[in-house]
Amino acid sequence: HVQLVESGGGSVQTGGALRLSCTASGHAYSSACIGWFHQVPGKEREGVASIYRLGSSTVYVDSVRGRFTISRDSAKNTLWPQMNSLKPEDTAMYYCAAGASRPFCLQPEFYNSWGQGTQVTVS
């Protein structure tokens, strides 16, 4: 079981940037991909970005491509989602998750471990 802790959320103006983090412990090595998701009240959790365990390749949903970048520090078991050019539509609770495999890395139903989330507010 992977323990995940997110941080770095906050309130920013439109066009601003945030650097989130996700620190993993436990059996993170067993997860083929680690993903970032967001959720707003009344809506389903949606995939945002994912990074693969092997090769560190990344995948992004169209709405954030070119603005968000996800990277990782394997030695520290930490992911660093860089969120640039933020829009009000990006306002959501952001979650880190582990346990999925390709080609399902942006689908929340394939993840087994979730962090508690960090709130991002853009106005």
PDB file of C-alpha atoms in Angstrom:
ATOM      1  CA  HIS A   1       0.000   0.000   0.000  1.00  0.00           C
ATOM      2  CA  VAL A   2       1.351   3.397  -1.029  1.00  0.00           C
ATOM      3  CA  GLN A   3       1.103   6.365   1.300  1.00  0.00           C
ATOM      4  CA  LEU A   4       0.724   9.659  -0.576  1.00  0.00           C
ATOM      5  CA  VAL A   5       0.827  13.201   0.767  1.00  0.00           C
ATOM      6  CA  GLU A   6       0.155  16.277  -1.378  1.00  0.00           C
ATOM      7  CA  SER A   7       1.144  19.855  -0.639  1.00  0.00           C
ATOM      8  CA  GLY A   8       1.710  23.183  -2.355  1.00  0.00           C
ATOM      9  CA  GLY A   9      -1.849  24.266  -3.030  1.00  0.00           C
ATOM     10  CA  GLY A  10      -3.127  27.750  -2.426  1.00  0.00           C
ATOM     11  CA  SER A  11      -4.823  30.761  -3.970  1.00  0.00           C
ATOM     12  CA  VAL A  12      -3.357  32.493  -7.010  1.00  0.00           C
ATOM     13  CA  GLN A  13      -4.435  35.024  -9.593  1.00  0.00           C
ATOM     14  CA  THR A  14      -5.333  34.048 -13.116  1.00  0.00           C
ATOM     15  CA  GLY A  15      -2.126  33.481 -15.062  1.00  0.00           C
ATOM     16  CA  GLY A  16      -0.152  32.636 -11.962  1.00  0.00           C
ATOM     17  CA  ALA A  17       1.672  29.450 -11.113  1.00  0.00           C
ATOM     18  CA  LEU A  18       1.840  26.860  -8.385  1.00  0.00           C
ATOM     19  CA  ARG A  19       4.273  24.087  -7.710  1.00  0.00           C
ATOM     20  CA  LEU A  20       2.645  21.131  -6.044  1.00  0.00           C
ATOM     21  CA  SER A  21       4.319  18.121  -4.554  1.00  0.00           C
ATOM     22  CA  CYS A  22       3.394  14.545  -3.851  1.00  0.00           C
ATOM     23  CA  THR A  23       5.544  12.460  -1.550  1.00  0.00           C
ATOM     24  CA  ALA A  24       5.111   8.710  -1.706  1.00  0.00           C
ATOM     25  CA  SER A  25       6.103   5.987   0.701  1.00  0.00           C
ATOM     26  CA  GLY A  26       5.481   2.278   0.860  1.00  0.00           C
ATOM     27  CA  HIS A  27       5.301   0.228  -2.317  1.00  0.00           C
ATOM     28  CA  ALA A  28       5.553   3.047  -4.820  1.00  0.00           C
ATOM     29  CA  TYR A  29       7.847   0.945  -7.001  1.00  0.00           C
ATOM     30  CA  SER A  30       4.961  -1.337  -7.894  1.00  0.00           C
ATOM     31  CA  SER A  31       2.925   1.419  -9.530  1.00  0.00           C
ATOM     32  CA  ALA A  32       3.465   1.639 -13.279  1.00  0.00           C
ATOM     33  CA  CYS A  33       2.155   5.187 -13.283  1.00  0.00           C
ATOM     34  CA  ILE A  34       1.461   7.864 -10.722  1.00  0.00           C
ATOM     35  CA  GLY A  35      -1.275  10.320 -11.564  1.00  0.00           C
ATOM     36  CA  TRP A  36      -2.644  13.728 -10.685  1.00  0.00           C
ATOM     37  CA  PHE A  37      -6.358  14.283 -10.576  1.00  0.00           C
ATOM     38  CA  HIS A  38      -8.679  17.086  -9.656  1.00  0.00           C
ATOM     39  CA  GLN A  39     -12.209  17.282  -8.410  1.00  0.00           C
ATOM     40  CA  VAL A  40     -14.733  20.022  -7.755  1.00  0.00           C
ATOM     41  CA  PRO A  41     -17.904  19.687  -5.682  1.00  0.00           C
ATOM     42  CA  GLY A  42     -20.654  17.904  -7.532  1.00  0.00           C
ATOM     43  CA  LYS A  43     -18.414  16.546 -10.275  1.00  0.00           C
ATOM     44  CA  GLU A  44     -16.467  13.353 -10.783  1.00  0.00           C
ATOM     45  CA  ARG A  45     -12.759  13.149 -10.211  1.00  0.00           C
ATOM     46  CA  GLU A  46     -10.862  13.746 -13.451  1.00  0.00           C
ATOM     47  CA  GLY A  47      -7.402  12.782 -14.598  1.00  0.00           C
ATOM     48  CA  VAL A  48      -5.005  15.674 -15.199  1.00  0.00           C
ATOM     49  CA  ALA A  49      -1.541  14.223 -15.716  1.00  0.00           C
ATOM     50  CA  SER A  50       0.457  11.072 -15.131  1.00  0.00           C
ATOM     51  CA  ILE A  51       4.074  10.018 -15.110  1.00  0.00           C
ATOM     52  CA  TYR A  52       5.259   6.501 -15.870  1.00  0.00           C
ATOM     53  CA  ARG A  53       7.560   4.587 -13.542  1.00  0.00           C
ATOM     54  CA  LEU A  54       9.771   3.394 -16.377  1.00  0.00           C
ATOM     55  CA  GLY A  55      11.301   6.140 -18.480  1.00  0.00           C
ATOM     56  CA  SER A  56       9.449   8.973 -16.734  1.00  0.00           C
ATOM     57  CA  SER A  57       7.245   9.586 -19.752  1.00  0.00           C
ATOM     58  CA  THR A  58       4.264  11.825 -19.102  1.00  0.00           C
ATOM     59  CA  VAL A  59       0.733  12.184 -20.353  1.00  0.00           C
ATOM     60  CA  TYR A  60      -1.622  15.155 -19.980  1.00  0.00           C
ATOM     61  CA  VAL A  61      -5.239  15.873 -20.645  1.00  0.00           C
ATOM     62  CA  ASP A  62      -5.856  18.409 -23.388  1.00  0.00           C
ATOM     63  CA  SER A  63      -7.063  21.084 -20.991  1.00  0.00           C
ATOM     64  CA  VAL A  64      -3.685  21.358 -19.238  1.00  0.00           C
ATOM     65  CA  ARG A  65      -1.243  20.377 -21.968  1.00  0.00           C
ATOM     66  CA  GLY A  66       1.343  23.114 -22.430  1.00  0.00           C
ATOM     67  CA  ARG A  67       0.579  24.637 -19.031  1.00  0.00           C
ATOM     68  CA  PHE A  68       1.199  21.813 -16.573  1.00  0.00           C
ATOM     69  CA  THR A  69       4.346  19.753 -16.240  1.00  0.00           C
ATOM     70  CA  ILE A  70       4.815  16.742 -14.016  1.00  0.00           C
ATOM     71  CA  SER A  71       8.230  15.458 -13.011  1.00  0.00           C
ATOM     72  CA  ARG A  72       9.670  13.372 -10.227  1.00  0.00           C
ATOM     73  CA  ASP A  73      12.663  12.939  -7.986  1.00  0.00           C
ATOM     74  CA  SER A  74      13.060   9.195  -7.654  1.00  0.00           C
ATOM     75  CA  ALA A  75      15.575   9.450  -4.811  1.00  0.00           C
ATOM     76  CA  LYS A  76      13.082  11.409  -2.721  1.00  0.00           C
ATOM     77  CA  ASN A  77       9.973   9.586  -3.970  1.00  0.00           C
ATOM     78  CA  THR A  78       8.464  12.956  -4.772  1.00  0.00           C
ATOM     79  CA  LEU A  79       6.445  14.214  -7.707  1.00  0.00           C
ATOM     80  CA  TRP A  80       6.501  17.883  -8.689  1.00  0.00           C
ATOM     81  CA  PRO A  81       3.502  19.026 -10.710  1.00  0.00           C
ATOM     82  CA  GLN A  82       4.320  22.482 -12.049  1.00  0.00           C
ATOM     83  CA  MET A  83       1.149  24.385 -12.852  1.00  0.00           C
ATOM     84  CA  ASN A  84       1.613  27.476 -15.013  1.00  0.00           C
ATOM     85  CA  SER A  85      -0.780  29.923 -16.643  1.00  0.00           C
ATOM     86  CA  LEU A  86      -3.498  28.943 -14.229  1.00  0.00           C
ATOM     87  CA  LYS A  87      -7.110  29.599 -15.114  1.00  0.00           C
ATOM     88  CA  PRO A  88     -10.216  29.815 -12.928  1.00  0.00           C
ATOM     89  CA  GLU A  89     -11.295  26.506 -14.464  1.00  0.00           C
ATOM     90  CA  ASP A  90      -8.287  24.897 -12.758  1.00  0.00           C
ATOM     91  CA  THR A  91      -9.799  25.580  -9.341  1.00  0.00           C
ATOM     92  CA  ALA A  92     -10.216  22.200  -7.681  1.00  0.00           C
ATOM     93  CA  MET A  93      -8.920  19.819  -5.096  1.00  0.00           C
ATOM     94  CA  TYR A  94      -5.864  18.096  -6.555  1.00  0.00           C
ATOM     95  CA  TYR A  95      -4.971  14.528  -5.684  1.00  0.00           C
ATOM     96  CA  CYS A  96      -1.971  12.318  -6.182  1.00  0.00           C
ATOM     97  CA  ALA A  97      -2.653   8.647  -6.845  1.00  0.00           C
ATOM     98  CA  ALA A  98      -0.756   5.425  -7.408  1.00  0.00           C
ATOM     99  CA  GLY A  99      -1.568   1.902  -8.540  1.00  0.00           C
ATOM    100  CA  ALA A 100      -2.618   2.131 -12.178  1.00  0.00           C
ATOM    101  CA  SER A 101      -0.928   0.764 -15.277  1.00  0.00           C
ATOM    102  CA  ARG A 102      -0.834   1.930 -18.869  1.00  0.00           C
ATOM    103  CA  PRO A 103      -2.947   2.617 -20.797  1.00  0.00           C
ATOM    104  CA  PHE A 104      -5.203   3.568 -17.871  1.00  0.00           C
ATOM    105  CA  CYS A 105      -3.030   6.154 -16.124  1.00  0.00           C
ATOM    106  CA  LEU A 106      -5.547   8.986 -16.445  1.00  0.00           C
ATOM    107  CA  GLN A 107      -8.531   6.973 -15.313  1.00  0.00           C
ATOM    108  CA  PRO A 108      -9.208   7.235 -11.566  1.00  0.00           C
ATOM    109  CA  GLU A 109     -11.010   3.911 -11.354  1.00  0.00           C
ATOM    110  CA  PHE A 110      -7.709   2.107 -11.980  1.00  0.00           C
ATOM    111  CA  TYR A 111      -5.894   3.644  -9.009  1.00  0.00           C
ATOM    112  CA  ASN A 112      -5.769   2.036  -5.580  1.00  0.00           C
ATOM    113  CA  SER A 113      -3.941   4.587  -3.401  1.00  0.00           C
ATOM    114  CA  TRP A 114      -4.888   8.234  -2.959  1.00  0.00           C
ATOM    115  CA  GLY A 115      -3.589  11.205  -1.068  1.00  0.00           C
ATOM    116  CA  GLN A 116      -5.810  13.542   0.916  1.00  0.00           C
ATOM    117  CA  GLY A 117      -5.640  16.324  -1.652  1.00  0.00           C
ATOM    118  CA  THR A 118      -4.487  19.923  -1.773  1.00  0.00           C
ATOM    119  CA  GLN A 119      -6.766  22.801  -2.732  1.00  0.00           C
ATOM    120  CA  VAL A 120      -5.954  25.053  -5.680  1.00  0.00           C
ATOM    121  CA  THR A 121      -7.989  28.217  -6.143  1.00  0.00           C
ATOM    122  CA  VAL A 122      -7.539  30.513  -9.148  1.00  0.00           C
ATOM    123  CA  SER A 123      -9.375  33.814  -9.391  1.00  0.00           C
TER     124      SER A 123
END
